[in-house]
Structure formats: structure tokens, C-alpha cells
XYZ file of C-alpha atoms in Angstrom:
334
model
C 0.000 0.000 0.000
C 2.822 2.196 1.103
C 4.676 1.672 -2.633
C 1.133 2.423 -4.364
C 0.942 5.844 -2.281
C 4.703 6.719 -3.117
C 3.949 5.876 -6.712
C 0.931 8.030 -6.901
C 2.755 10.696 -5.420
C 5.753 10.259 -7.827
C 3.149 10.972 -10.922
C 1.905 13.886 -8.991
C 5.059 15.624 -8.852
C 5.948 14.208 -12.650
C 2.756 15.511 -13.865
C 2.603 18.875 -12.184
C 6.525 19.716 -13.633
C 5.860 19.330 -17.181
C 3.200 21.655 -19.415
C 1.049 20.449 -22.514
C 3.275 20.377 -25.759
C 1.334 23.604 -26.601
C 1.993 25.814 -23.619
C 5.248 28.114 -22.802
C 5.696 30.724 -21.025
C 4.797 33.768 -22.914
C 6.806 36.863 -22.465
C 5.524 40.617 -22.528
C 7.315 42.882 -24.808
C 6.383 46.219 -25.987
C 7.220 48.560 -29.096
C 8.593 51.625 -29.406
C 7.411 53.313 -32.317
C 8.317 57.270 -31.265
C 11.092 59.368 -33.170
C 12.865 60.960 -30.533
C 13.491 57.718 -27.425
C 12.980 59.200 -24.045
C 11.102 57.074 -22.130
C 9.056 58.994 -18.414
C 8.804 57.848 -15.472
C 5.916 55.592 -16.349
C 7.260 54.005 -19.340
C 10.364 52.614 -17.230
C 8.541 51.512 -14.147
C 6.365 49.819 -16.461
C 9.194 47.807 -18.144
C 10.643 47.095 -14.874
C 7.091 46.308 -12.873
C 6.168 43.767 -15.681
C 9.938 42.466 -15.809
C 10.083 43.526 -19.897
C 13.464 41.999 -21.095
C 13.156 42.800 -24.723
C 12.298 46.330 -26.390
C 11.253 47.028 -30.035
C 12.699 50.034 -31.253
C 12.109 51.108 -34.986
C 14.836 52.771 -35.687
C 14.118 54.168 -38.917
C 12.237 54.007 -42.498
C 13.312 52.946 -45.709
C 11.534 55.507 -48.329
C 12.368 56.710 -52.543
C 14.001 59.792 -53.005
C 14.438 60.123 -56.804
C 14.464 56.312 -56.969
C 17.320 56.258 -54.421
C 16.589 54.542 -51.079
C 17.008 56.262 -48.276
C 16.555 56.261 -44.250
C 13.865 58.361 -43.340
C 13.269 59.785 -39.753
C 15.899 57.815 -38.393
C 15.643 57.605 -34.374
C 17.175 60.362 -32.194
C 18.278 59.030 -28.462
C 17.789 61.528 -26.337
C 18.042 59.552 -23.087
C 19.714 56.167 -21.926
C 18.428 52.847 -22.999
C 17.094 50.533 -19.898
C 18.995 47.502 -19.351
C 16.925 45.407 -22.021
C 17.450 43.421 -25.346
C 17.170 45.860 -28.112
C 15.601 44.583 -31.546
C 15.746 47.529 -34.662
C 12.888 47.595 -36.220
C 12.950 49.259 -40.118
C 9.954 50.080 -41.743
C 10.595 49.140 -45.653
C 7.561 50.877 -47.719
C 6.464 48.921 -50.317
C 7.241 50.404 -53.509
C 11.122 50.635 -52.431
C 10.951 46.674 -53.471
C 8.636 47.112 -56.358
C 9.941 45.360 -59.996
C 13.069 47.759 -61.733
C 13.681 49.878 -58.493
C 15.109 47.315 -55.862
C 18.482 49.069 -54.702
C 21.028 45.978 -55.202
C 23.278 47.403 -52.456
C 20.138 47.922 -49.705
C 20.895 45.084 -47.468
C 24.658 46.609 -46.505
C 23.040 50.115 -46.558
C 20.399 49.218 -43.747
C 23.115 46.961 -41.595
C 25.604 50.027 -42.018
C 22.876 52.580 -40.374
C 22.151 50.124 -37.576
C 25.583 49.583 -37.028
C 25.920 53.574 -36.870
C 23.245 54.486 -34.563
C 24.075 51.338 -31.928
C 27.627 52.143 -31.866
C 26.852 56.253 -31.537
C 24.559 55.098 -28.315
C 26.603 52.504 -26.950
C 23.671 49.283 -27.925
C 24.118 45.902 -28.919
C 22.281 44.307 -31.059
C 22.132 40.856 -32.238
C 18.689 40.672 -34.521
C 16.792 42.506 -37.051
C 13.102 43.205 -37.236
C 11.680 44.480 -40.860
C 8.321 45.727 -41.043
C 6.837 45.320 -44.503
C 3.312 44.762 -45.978
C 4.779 43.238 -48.924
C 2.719 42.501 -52.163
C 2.285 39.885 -54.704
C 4.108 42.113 -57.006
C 6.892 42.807 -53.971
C 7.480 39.911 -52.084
C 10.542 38.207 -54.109
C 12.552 41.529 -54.094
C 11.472 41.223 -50.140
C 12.413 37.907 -49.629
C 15.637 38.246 -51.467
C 16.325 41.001 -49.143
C 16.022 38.835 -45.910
C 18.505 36.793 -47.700
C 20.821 38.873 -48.115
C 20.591 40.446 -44.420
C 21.330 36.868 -43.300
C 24.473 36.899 -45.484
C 25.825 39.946 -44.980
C 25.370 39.951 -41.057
C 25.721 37.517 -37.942
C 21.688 38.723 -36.829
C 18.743 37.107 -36.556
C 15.802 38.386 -38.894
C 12.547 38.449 -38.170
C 9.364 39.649 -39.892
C 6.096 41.269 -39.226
C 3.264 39.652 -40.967
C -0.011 40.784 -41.823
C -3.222 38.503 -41.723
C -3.730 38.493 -45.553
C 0.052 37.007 -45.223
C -1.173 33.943 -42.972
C -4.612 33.486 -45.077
C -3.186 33.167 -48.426
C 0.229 32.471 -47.338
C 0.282 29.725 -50.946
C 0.322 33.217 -52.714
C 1.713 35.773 -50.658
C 4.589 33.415 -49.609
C 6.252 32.658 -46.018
C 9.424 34.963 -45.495
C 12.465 32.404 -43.880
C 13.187 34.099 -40.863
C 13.750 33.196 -37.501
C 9.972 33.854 -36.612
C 7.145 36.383 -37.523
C 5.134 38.815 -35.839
C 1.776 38.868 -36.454
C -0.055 42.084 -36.412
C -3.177 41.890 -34.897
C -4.861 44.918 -35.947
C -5.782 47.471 -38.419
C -8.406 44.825 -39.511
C -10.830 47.419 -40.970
C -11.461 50.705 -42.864
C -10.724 54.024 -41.967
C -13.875 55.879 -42.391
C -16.367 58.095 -40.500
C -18.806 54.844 -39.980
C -19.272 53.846 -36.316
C -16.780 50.956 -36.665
C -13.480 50.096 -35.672
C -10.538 50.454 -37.995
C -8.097 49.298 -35.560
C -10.130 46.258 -34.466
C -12.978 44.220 -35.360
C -13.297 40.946 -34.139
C -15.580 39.037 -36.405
C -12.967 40.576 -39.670
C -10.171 39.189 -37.624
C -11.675 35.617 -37.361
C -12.299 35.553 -41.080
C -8.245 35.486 -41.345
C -6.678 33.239 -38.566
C -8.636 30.409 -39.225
C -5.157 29.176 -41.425
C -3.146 29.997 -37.576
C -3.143 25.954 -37.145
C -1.155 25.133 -40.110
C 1.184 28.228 -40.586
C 4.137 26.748 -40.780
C 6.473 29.651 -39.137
C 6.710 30.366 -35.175
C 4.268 33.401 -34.933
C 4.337 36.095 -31.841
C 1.536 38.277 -32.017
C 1.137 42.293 -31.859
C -1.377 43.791 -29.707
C -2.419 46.897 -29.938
C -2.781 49.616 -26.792
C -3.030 53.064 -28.575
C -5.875 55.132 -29.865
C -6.186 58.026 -32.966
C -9.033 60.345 -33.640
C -10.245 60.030 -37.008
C -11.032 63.725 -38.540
C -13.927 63.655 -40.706
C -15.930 66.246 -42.693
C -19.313 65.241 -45.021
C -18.243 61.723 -44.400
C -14.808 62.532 -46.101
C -11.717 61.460 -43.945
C -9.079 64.692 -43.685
C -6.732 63.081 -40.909
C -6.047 61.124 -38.646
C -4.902 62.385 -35.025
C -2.526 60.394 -33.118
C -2.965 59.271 -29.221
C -6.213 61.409 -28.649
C -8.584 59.005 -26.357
C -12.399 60.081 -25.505
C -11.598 61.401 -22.498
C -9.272 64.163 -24.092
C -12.486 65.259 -26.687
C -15.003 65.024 -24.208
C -13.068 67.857 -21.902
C -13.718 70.074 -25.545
C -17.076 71.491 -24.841
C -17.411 72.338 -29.075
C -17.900 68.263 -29.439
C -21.166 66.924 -28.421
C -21.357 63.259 -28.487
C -23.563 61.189 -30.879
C -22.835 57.677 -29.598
C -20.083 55.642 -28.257
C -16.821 56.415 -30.511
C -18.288 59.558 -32.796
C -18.184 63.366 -31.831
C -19.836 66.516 -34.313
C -18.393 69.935 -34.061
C -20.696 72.801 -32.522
C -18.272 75.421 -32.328
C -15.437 76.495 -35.203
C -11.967 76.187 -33.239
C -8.453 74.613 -33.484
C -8.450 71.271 -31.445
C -6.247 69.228 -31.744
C -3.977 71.488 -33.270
C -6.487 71.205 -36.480
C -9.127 73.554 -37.764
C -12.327 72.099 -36.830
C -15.720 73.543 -38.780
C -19.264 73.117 -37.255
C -20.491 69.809 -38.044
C -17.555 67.888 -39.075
C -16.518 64.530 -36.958
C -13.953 63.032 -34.846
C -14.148 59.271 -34.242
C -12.120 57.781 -31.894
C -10.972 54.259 -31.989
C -8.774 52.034 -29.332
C -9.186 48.880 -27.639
C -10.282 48.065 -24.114
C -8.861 45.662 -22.358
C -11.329 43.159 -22.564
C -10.643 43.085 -26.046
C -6.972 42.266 -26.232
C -8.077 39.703 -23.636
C -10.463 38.054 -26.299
C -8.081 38.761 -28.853
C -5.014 36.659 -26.891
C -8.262 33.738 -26.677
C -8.966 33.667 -30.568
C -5.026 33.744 -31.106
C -4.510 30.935 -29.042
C -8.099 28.926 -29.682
C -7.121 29.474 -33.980
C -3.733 28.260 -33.498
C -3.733 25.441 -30.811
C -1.076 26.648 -29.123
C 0.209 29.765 -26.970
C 2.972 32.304 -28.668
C 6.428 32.522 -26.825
C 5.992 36.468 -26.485
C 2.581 39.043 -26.837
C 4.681 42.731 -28.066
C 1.856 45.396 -27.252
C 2.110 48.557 -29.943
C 3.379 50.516 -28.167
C 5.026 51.722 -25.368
C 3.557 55.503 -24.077
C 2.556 56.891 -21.159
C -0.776 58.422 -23.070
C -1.321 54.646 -23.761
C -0.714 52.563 -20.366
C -3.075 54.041 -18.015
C -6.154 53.455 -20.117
C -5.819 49.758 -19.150
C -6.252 47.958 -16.026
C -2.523 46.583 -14.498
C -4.213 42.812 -13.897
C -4.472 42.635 -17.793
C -0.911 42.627 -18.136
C -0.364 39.901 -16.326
C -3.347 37.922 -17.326
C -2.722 38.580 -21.335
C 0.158 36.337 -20.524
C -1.279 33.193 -18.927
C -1.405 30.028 -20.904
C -4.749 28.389 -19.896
């Protein structure tokens, strides 16, 4: 009897030590997605309160200048970077890889910058992230480009991808990298309807339903910030960065017309835009019940949890708008 006790207790302990196939530990990363890096008070203890250890930095775009590529708005560091892993991030637009204007030499020219601006801050970096929502007509000049990143450095590469990249991944192709991001929003469009552009959850269940059988490691973006939508006789004019509901409702010229949509009683400058009586602001974010159900659908579509969640992006206008347990909870395999 004693042996049959020890025995069940010995299975016990087994059992408890070791997770399903599908679960890890999923780590909490964030972007950083500003021009000038100097992170507040907030945006540190964050990182260091949810134990961060790697930070997404884009560093810079790749843009045409009289069909010569070029880094555009590279990254300024104004202040000291925490204690983290570091991952550049380059935003490639797509018609720098279009057919006839691929630079031959682009490869060296984006590991030369990186090179520059890590060794002008003191950083280290050992991988590459490239952010491209690469075509039909764009994707071997794209893919030839990861190639010859991989040849011509010692980094890891990794991709973001973009859910018309997992649904008809036979046409749109699977990049060979390391592992992809997925970027779990945008899903809709920008307009002065009463949806939302950033997320929509029955759009974004049309697309992962191919997660399962992907066959590249994907993390997943989430996204935390918020724009106001300018509109004027249902005509979009601009969009506003980081302005939440909270910021228009202290306007007394907006009066509210449901839950997201605000019309213009008084001609002013808000904003830092002219404003005429009767045009619209819509403003669109996430809650965090929704990047909640969006980590569920992720992980229900796919079978399996992702070894990291990266949240777009790291700002003190974004991080108080969500409750601290949702952190931690976004992160639990269950």
C-alpha cells in the first residue's frame, strides 16, 4: 500500500513539472514606435514592474528619393536605454521593393545605419526586425532582401506579418526568418462609420482560421493606442494620433452622438487642427477586454500559446487606459 501511495505521489510531482506540448511561457514585450526615445517615469517603471526583457525600437524608415533609397526619420536618443534586449525595427515601404527599383546594395546600406546608430549610443544588437506589408508584385525583391541580411550579417531576422500574409500564405509566400510577428490589428477601414478600424473581431476571425497550419513560429502584436479620425461630409481629412475620448469630451465644441463619434458645434483649433461646425472626430482604441479576447482567438485558432505578446506601443498616453491585472493575465497560458 505504502509503494502504491509513493507511486501516486511520484506521478503527482511528474505531472505537475511538465506543461502540454502547446503551452510556454509567454513573455511581454512592448514597441517603441516614437522618433525621438525618451522614455518617463511611467514608461520605465512599467518595463521594470512587468519584468520587460526585450524592447522594439524602430529605428528608422526605408523611403524613394528620386528612386534612391534612403533612411527616413531615423531615431534620435535623447536619453539612456534601460537595461533590455534591443531589436531595430525598419519600416521598408512597399514600392522601395517594387519590380526595376530594388536598390542591389540595400541590405549593406540598412546593416551600415544600424551599425551607426548602436555604436553612436553605446547598444548591442544581435537581430533585425523588418516591417513590410509586402505585395504579390513585392514579395521576391522582399524575400531576397532577408537573404541577403542573413548573409551579410551575424543577426537574426525576423518579420512582421499581416493577416492576408497567414490566409493566403500559398500566394503571398512565407518569409524564412527566424519567426514572424503577427499584427493583430488594423483589420478594418478608416472611415467616418461607427466601426473600428483598428479592431474588429468578427474581420479578424475571417483570417486566422489558417493559424493551425502556418508553418512559421508566430508572436503576435497587440495593440494599446488610440487616434481620432477627422472627418468632414463623411470625407476622412486626418487622422490624429494618441487622442482618447476622455481628451475630446473635456472640448465642450464636441457633443457626443454615440459611443466612438463626436460633431463639431463650435469652429476652433483642437487638436492642433481647424475644426468647422459639423464635421466629426471618431475615436478608436481597444479596451482591455478586447486584447483579452483577442489573446483567446489567437490561441483557440492556433492550438497553441505564442512565446511572447509585443503590445504597440510603449507611451505613457497609452498605459493608463488599461487595467494593471491585464498585463499579467494577457500572458497566462490556460
Amino acid at each position: 500500500m505504502k509503494k502504491y501511495v509513493l507511486f501516486l505521489c511520484l506521478l503527482l510531482v511528474v505531472g505537475c513539472g511538465f506543461k502540454k506540448d502547446n503551452q510556454v511561457d509567454t513573455k511581454l514585450s512592448f514597441y517603441y514606435w516614437r522618433t525621438n526615445f525618451q522614455l518617463d517615469s511611467l514608461e520605465r517603471s512599467t518595463l521594470k514592474d512587468l519584468e520587460v526583457e526585450r524592447l522594439y525600437i524602430r529605428y528608422f524608415d526605408i523611403g524613394l528619393k528620386v528612386d534612391n533609397t534612403i533612411p527616413i526619420r531615423p531615431i534620435q536618443f535623447k536619453d539612456s536605454v534601460p537595461n533590455l534586449e534591443i531589436i531595430p525595427v525598419v519600416y521598408i515601404k512597399n514600392d522601395v521593393l517594387l519590380n526595376g527599383r530594388v536598390d542591389r546594395g540595400l541590405a549593406k546600406k540598412i546593416i551600415d545605419y544600424i551599425n551607426q546608430i548602436n555604436k553612436h549610443n553605446h547598444i548591442v544588437t544581435d537581430e533585425i526586425q523588418l516591417d513590410c506589408d509586402w505585395s504579390l508584385k513585392s514579395k521576391d525583391s522582399f524575400f531576397e532582401l532577408i537573404e541577403q541580411i542573413k548573409k551579410e550579417s551575424n543577426w537574426e531576422v525576423s518579420s512582421t506579418i499581416r493577416l492576408h500574409q497567414v490566409k493566403y500564405a500559398s500566394k503571398t509566400g512565407i518569409p524564412k526568418v527566424n519567426y514572424g510577428v503577427l499584427m493583430y490589428y488594423n483589420m478594418g477601414t478608416i472611415a467616418s462609420d461607427t466601426l473600428n478600424s483598428i479592431y474588429d473581431r468578427n474581420i479578424g476571425k475571417k483570417y486566422i482560421g489558417a493559424l493551425a497550419d502556418y508553418p512559421l513560429e508566430l508572436k503576435y502584436a497587440l495593440p494599446i493606442y488610440a487616434w481620432a479620425i477627422h472627418t468632414r461630409e463623411n470625407k476622412v481629412l486626418r487622422m490624429i494620433s494618441r487622442v482618447r475620448t476622455s481628451d475630446v469630451e473635456k472640448i465642450a465644441a464636441f457633443k457626443k452622438m454615440d459611443s466612438i463619434r463626436y460633431v463639431v458645434e463650435e469652429e476652433g483649433v483642437y487638436f492642433g487642427q481647424l475644426f468647422l461646425v459639423g464635421d466629426q472626430i471618431k475615436v478608436e482604441t481597444t479596451t482591455s477586454e478586447q486584447l483579452l479576447e483577442m489573446k483567446q482567438d489567437l490561441q483557440k485558432a492556433s492550438g497553441k500559446c505564442p512565446s511572447e505578446i509585443i503590445l504597440y506601443d510603449l507611451n505613457s498616453r497609452n498605459i493608463p487606459y488599461y487595467e494593471k491585472e491585464v498585463w499579467k493575465e494577457i500572458i497566462i497560458c490556460k
